[in-house]
Short mmCIF file of C-alpha atoms and ligand atoms in Angstrom, two decimals:
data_model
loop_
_atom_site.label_atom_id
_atom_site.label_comp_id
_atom_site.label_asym_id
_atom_site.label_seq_id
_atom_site.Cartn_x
_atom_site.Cartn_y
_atom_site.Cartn_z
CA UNK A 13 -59.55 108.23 -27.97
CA UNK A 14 -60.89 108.56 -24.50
CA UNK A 15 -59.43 105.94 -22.45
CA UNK A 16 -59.34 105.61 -17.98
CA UNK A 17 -56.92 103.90 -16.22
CA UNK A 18 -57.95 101.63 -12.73
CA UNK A 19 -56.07 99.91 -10.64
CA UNK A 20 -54.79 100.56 -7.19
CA UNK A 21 -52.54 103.14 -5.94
CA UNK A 22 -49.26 102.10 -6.82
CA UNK A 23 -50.31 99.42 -9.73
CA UNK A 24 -48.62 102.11 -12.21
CA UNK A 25 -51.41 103.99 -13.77
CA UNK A 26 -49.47 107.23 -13.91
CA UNK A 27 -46.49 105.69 -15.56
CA UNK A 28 -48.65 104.16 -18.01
CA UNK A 29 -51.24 107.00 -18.43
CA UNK A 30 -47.76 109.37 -19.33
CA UNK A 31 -47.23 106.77 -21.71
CA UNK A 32 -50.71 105.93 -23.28
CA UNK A 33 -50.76 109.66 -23.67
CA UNK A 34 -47.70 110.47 -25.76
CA UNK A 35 -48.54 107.77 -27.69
CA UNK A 36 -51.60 108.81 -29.28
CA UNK A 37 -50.68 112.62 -28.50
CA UNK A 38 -53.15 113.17 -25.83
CA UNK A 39 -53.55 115.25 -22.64
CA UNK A 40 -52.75 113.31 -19.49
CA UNK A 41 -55.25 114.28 -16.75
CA UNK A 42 -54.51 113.42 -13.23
CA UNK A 43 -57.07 114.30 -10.85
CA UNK A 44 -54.05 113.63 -7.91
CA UNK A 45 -51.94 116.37 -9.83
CA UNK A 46 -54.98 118.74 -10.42
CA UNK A 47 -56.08 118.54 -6.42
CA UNK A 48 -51.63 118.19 -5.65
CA UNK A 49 -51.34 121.42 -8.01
CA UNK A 50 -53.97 123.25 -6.04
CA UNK A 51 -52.62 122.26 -3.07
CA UNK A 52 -48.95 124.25 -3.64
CA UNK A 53 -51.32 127.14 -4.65
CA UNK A 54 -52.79 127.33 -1.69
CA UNK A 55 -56.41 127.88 -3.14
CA UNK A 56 -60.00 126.48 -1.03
CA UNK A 57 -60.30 123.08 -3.32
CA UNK A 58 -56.79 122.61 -2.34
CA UNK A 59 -57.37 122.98 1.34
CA UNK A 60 -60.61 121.12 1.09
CA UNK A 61 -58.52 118.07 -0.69
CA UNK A 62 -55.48 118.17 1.38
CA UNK A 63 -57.77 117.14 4.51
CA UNK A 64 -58.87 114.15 2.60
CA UNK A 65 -55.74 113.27 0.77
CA UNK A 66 -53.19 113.62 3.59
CA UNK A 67 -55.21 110.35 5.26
CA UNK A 68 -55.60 108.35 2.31
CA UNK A 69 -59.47 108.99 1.94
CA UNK A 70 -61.15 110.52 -0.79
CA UNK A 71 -62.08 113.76 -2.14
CA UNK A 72 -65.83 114.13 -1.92
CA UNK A 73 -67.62 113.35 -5.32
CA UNK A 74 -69.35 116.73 -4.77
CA UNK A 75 -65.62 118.50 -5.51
CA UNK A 76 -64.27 116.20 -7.75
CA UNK A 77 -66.88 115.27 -10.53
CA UNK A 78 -67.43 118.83 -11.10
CA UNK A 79 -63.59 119.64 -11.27
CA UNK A 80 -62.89 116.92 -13.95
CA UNK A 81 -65.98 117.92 -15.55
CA UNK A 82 -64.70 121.20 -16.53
CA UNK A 83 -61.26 120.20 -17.28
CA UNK A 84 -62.55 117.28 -19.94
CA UNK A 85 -64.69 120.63 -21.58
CA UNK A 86 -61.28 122.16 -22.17
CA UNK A 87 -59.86 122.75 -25.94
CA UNK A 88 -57.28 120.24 -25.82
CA UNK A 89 -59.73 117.28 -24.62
CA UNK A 90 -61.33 117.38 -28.10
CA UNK A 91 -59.22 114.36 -29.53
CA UNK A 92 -59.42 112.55 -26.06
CA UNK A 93 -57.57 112.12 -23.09
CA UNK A 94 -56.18 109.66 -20.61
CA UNK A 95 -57.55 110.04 -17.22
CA UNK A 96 -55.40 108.78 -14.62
CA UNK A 97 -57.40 108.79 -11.15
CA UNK A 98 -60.65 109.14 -12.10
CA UNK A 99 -63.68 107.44 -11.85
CA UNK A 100 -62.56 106.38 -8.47
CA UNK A 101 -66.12 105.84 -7.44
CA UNK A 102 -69.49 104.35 -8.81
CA UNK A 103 -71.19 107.98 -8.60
CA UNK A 104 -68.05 109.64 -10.61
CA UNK A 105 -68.29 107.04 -13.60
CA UNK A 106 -71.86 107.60 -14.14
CA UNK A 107 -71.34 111.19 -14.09
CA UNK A 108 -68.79 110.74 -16.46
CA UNK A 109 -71.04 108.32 -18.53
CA UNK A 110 -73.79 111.05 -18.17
CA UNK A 111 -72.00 113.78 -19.39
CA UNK A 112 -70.41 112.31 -22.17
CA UNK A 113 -73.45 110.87 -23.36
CA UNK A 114 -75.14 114.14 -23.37
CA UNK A 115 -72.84 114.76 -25.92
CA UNK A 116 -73.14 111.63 -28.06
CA UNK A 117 -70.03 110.29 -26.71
CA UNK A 118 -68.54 107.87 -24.43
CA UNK A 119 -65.05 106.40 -22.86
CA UNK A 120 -63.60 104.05 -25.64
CA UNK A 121 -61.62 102.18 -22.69
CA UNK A 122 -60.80 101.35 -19.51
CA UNK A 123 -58.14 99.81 -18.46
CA UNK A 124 -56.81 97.75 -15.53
CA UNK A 125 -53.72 97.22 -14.24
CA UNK A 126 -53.71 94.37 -11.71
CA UNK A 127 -51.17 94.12 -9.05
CA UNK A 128 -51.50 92.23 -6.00
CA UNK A 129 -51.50 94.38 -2.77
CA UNK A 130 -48.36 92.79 -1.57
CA UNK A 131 -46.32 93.62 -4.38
CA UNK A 132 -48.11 97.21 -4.10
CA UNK A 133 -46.96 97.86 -0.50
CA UNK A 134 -43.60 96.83 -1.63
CA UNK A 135 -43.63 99.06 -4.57
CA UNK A 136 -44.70 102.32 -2.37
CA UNK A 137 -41.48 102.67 -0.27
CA UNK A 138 -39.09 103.16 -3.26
CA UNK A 139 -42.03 105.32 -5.12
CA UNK A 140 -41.19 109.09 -6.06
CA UNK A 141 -42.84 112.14 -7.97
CA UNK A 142 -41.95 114.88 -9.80
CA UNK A 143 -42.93 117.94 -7.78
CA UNK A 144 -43.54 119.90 -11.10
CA UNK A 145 -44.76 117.51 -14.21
CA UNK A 146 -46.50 114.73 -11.92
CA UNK A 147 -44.03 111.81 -13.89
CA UNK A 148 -43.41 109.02 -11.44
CA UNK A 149 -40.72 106.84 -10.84
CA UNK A 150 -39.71 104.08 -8.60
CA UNK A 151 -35.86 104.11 -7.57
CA UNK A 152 -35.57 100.01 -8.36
CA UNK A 153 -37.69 99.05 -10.87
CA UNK A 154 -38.08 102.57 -13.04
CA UNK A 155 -35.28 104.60 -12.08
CA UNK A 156 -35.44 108.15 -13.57
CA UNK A 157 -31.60 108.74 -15.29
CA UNK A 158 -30.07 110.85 -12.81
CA UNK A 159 -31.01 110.01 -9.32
CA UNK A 160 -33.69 113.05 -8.08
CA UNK A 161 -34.30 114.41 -11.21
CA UNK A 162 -37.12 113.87 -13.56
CA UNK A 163 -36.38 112.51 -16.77
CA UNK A 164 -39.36 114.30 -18.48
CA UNK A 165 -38.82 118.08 -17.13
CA UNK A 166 -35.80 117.86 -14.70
CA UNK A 167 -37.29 119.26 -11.86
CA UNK A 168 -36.76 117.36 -8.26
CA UNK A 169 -38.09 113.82 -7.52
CA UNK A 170 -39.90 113.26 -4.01
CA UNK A 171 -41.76 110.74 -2.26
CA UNK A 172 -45.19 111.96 -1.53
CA UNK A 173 -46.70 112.18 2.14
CA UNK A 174 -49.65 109.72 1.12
CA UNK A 175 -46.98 107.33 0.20
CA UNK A 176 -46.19 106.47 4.01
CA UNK A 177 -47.05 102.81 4.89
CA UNK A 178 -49.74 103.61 7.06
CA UNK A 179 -51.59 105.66 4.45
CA UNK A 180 -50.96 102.90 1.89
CA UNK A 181 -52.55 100.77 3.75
CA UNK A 182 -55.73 103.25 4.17
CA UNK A 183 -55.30 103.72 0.28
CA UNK A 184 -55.65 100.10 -0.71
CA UNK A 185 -58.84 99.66 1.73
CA UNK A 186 -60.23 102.49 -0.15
CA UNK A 187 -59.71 101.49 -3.05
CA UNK A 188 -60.58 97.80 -2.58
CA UNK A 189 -64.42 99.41 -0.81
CA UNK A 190 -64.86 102.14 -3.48
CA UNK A 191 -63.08 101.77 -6.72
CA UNK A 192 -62.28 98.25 -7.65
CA UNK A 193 -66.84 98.03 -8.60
CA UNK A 194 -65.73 99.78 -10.81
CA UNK A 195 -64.09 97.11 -12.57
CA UNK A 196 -67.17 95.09 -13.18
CA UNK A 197 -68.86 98.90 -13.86
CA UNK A 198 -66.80 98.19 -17.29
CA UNK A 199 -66.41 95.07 -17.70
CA UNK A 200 -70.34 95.55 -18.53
CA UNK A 201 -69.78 98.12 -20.71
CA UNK A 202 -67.57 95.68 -22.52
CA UNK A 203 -64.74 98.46 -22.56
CA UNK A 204 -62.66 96.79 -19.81
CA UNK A 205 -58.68 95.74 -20.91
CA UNK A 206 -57.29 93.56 -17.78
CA UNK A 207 -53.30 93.93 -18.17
CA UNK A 208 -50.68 91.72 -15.51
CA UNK A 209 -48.87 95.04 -14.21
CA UNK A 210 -46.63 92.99 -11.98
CA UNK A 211 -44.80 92.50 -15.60
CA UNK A 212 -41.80 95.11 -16.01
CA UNK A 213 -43.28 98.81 -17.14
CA UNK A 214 -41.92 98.04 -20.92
CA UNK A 215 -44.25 95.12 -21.20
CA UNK A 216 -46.78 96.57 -19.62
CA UNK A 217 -47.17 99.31 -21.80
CA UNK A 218 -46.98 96.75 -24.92
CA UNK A 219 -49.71 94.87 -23.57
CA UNK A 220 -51.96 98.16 -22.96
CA UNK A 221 -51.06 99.07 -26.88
CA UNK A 222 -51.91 95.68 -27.77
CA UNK A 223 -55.18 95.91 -26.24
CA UNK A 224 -56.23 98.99 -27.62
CA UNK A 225 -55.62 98.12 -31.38
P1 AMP B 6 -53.41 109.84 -7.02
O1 AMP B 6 -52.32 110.79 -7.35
O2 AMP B 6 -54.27 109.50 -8.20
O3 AMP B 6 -52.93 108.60 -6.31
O4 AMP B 6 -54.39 110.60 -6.00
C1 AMP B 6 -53.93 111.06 -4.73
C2 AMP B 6 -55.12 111.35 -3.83
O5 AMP B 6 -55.94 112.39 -4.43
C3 AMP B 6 -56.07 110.19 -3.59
O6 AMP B 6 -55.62 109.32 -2.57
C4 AMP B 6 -57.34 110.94 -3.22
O7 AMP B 6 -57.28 111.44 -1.88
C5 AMP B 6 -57.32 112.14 -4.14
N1 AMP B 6 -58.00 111.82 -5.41
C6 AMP B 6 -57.43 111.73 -6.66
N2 AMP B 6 -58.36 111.43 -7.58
C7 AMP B 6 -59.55 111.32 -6.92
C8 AMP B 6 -60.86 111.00 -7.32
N3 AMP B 6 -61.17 110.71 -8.58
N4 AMP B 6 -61.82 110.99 -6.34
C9 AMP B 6 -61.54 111.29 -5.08
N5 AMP B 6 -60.31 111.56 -4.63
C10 AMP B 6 -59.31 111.58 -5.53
#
């Protein structure tokens, strides 16, 4: 099963993504984490990303298509995967189409979560990450068990710099320019699962499940 999530930052595709993945036993593939995990390592993609990222742009196609590109060719993509955070352009899902197809293959679904902005600007402040497996929590509405911890590998829980309200806001205009074509980009494809993710994360994930059969 090869499945993308969309939606805007802050709709709760990582949350979901996590989930979607266990579920059908999965890797999870964050393109955030990946260019986040090269950042700590100090390597040249991070310090190319962390320009972009720290002011709520993108990452240039040119780095990023190539980087999930050779993740996706890894051994434990053979069943599928979830990707969480990419396509987050036009260009990157017909990459994505391109390359798949090369192989006789294709994404068996997209899905959307759709959250209003307000309720996403709200949702920011209380928004924090695990600095270690990428899980994300919010401290009111998904609280992890212990307060700071993650639930999933109990490292610490922070909130990340591009969750400031100024870079939200650059986020959603982003996102709202570049990604959200992407929406009808599926919908032609008739892959596209639209899912109310102002609902609580429990229901959420039940509709997702319900929508992939
Ligand atoms: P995320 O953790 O998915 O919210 O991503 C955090 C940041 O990483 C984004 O705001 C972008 O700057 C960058 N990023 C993640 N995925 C992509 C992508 N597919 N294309 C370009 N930039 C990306």
């Amino acid at each position: 099963m090869k499945i993308i999530m969309l939606g805007a930052p802050g709709a709760g595709k990582g949350t979901q993504a996590l989930n979607i993945a266990k579920e059908y036993n999965i890797p999870h593939i964050s393109t955030g984490d990946i260019f986040r995990a090269n950042i700590k390592g100090g390597t040249e993609l991070g310090k190319k990303a962390k320009e972009y990222m720290d002011r709520g742009a993108l990452v240039p196609d040119e780095v990023t298509i190539g980087m999930l590109l050779d993740r996706i060719a890894e051994a434990d993509c053979k069943n599928g995967y979830v990707l969480d955070g990419f396509p987050r352009t036009i260009p990157q899902a017909e990459s994505l189409k391109k390359a798949l197809a090369e192989k006789g293959d294709k994404v068996d679904f997209a899905v959307d979560i759709e959250v209003p902005d307000e309720v996403i600007t709200d949702r920011m402040s209380g928004r924090r990450a695990c600095t270690k497996c990428g899980g994300t929590y919010h401290i009111a509405f998904n609280p992890p068990k212990k307060e700071g911890i993650c639930d999933n590998c109990g490292s610490e829980l922070v909130q990340r710099a591009d969750d400031k309200p100024e870079t939200v806001l650059e986020r959603l205009r982003t996102y709202h320019e570049l990604t959200q074509p992407l929406i009808d980009f599926y919908k032609n494809e008739g892959i596209l699962c639209e899912v109310d993710g102002t609902q609580s994360p429990g229901k959420v994930l039940s509709d997702i499940l319900k929508a992939l059969g």
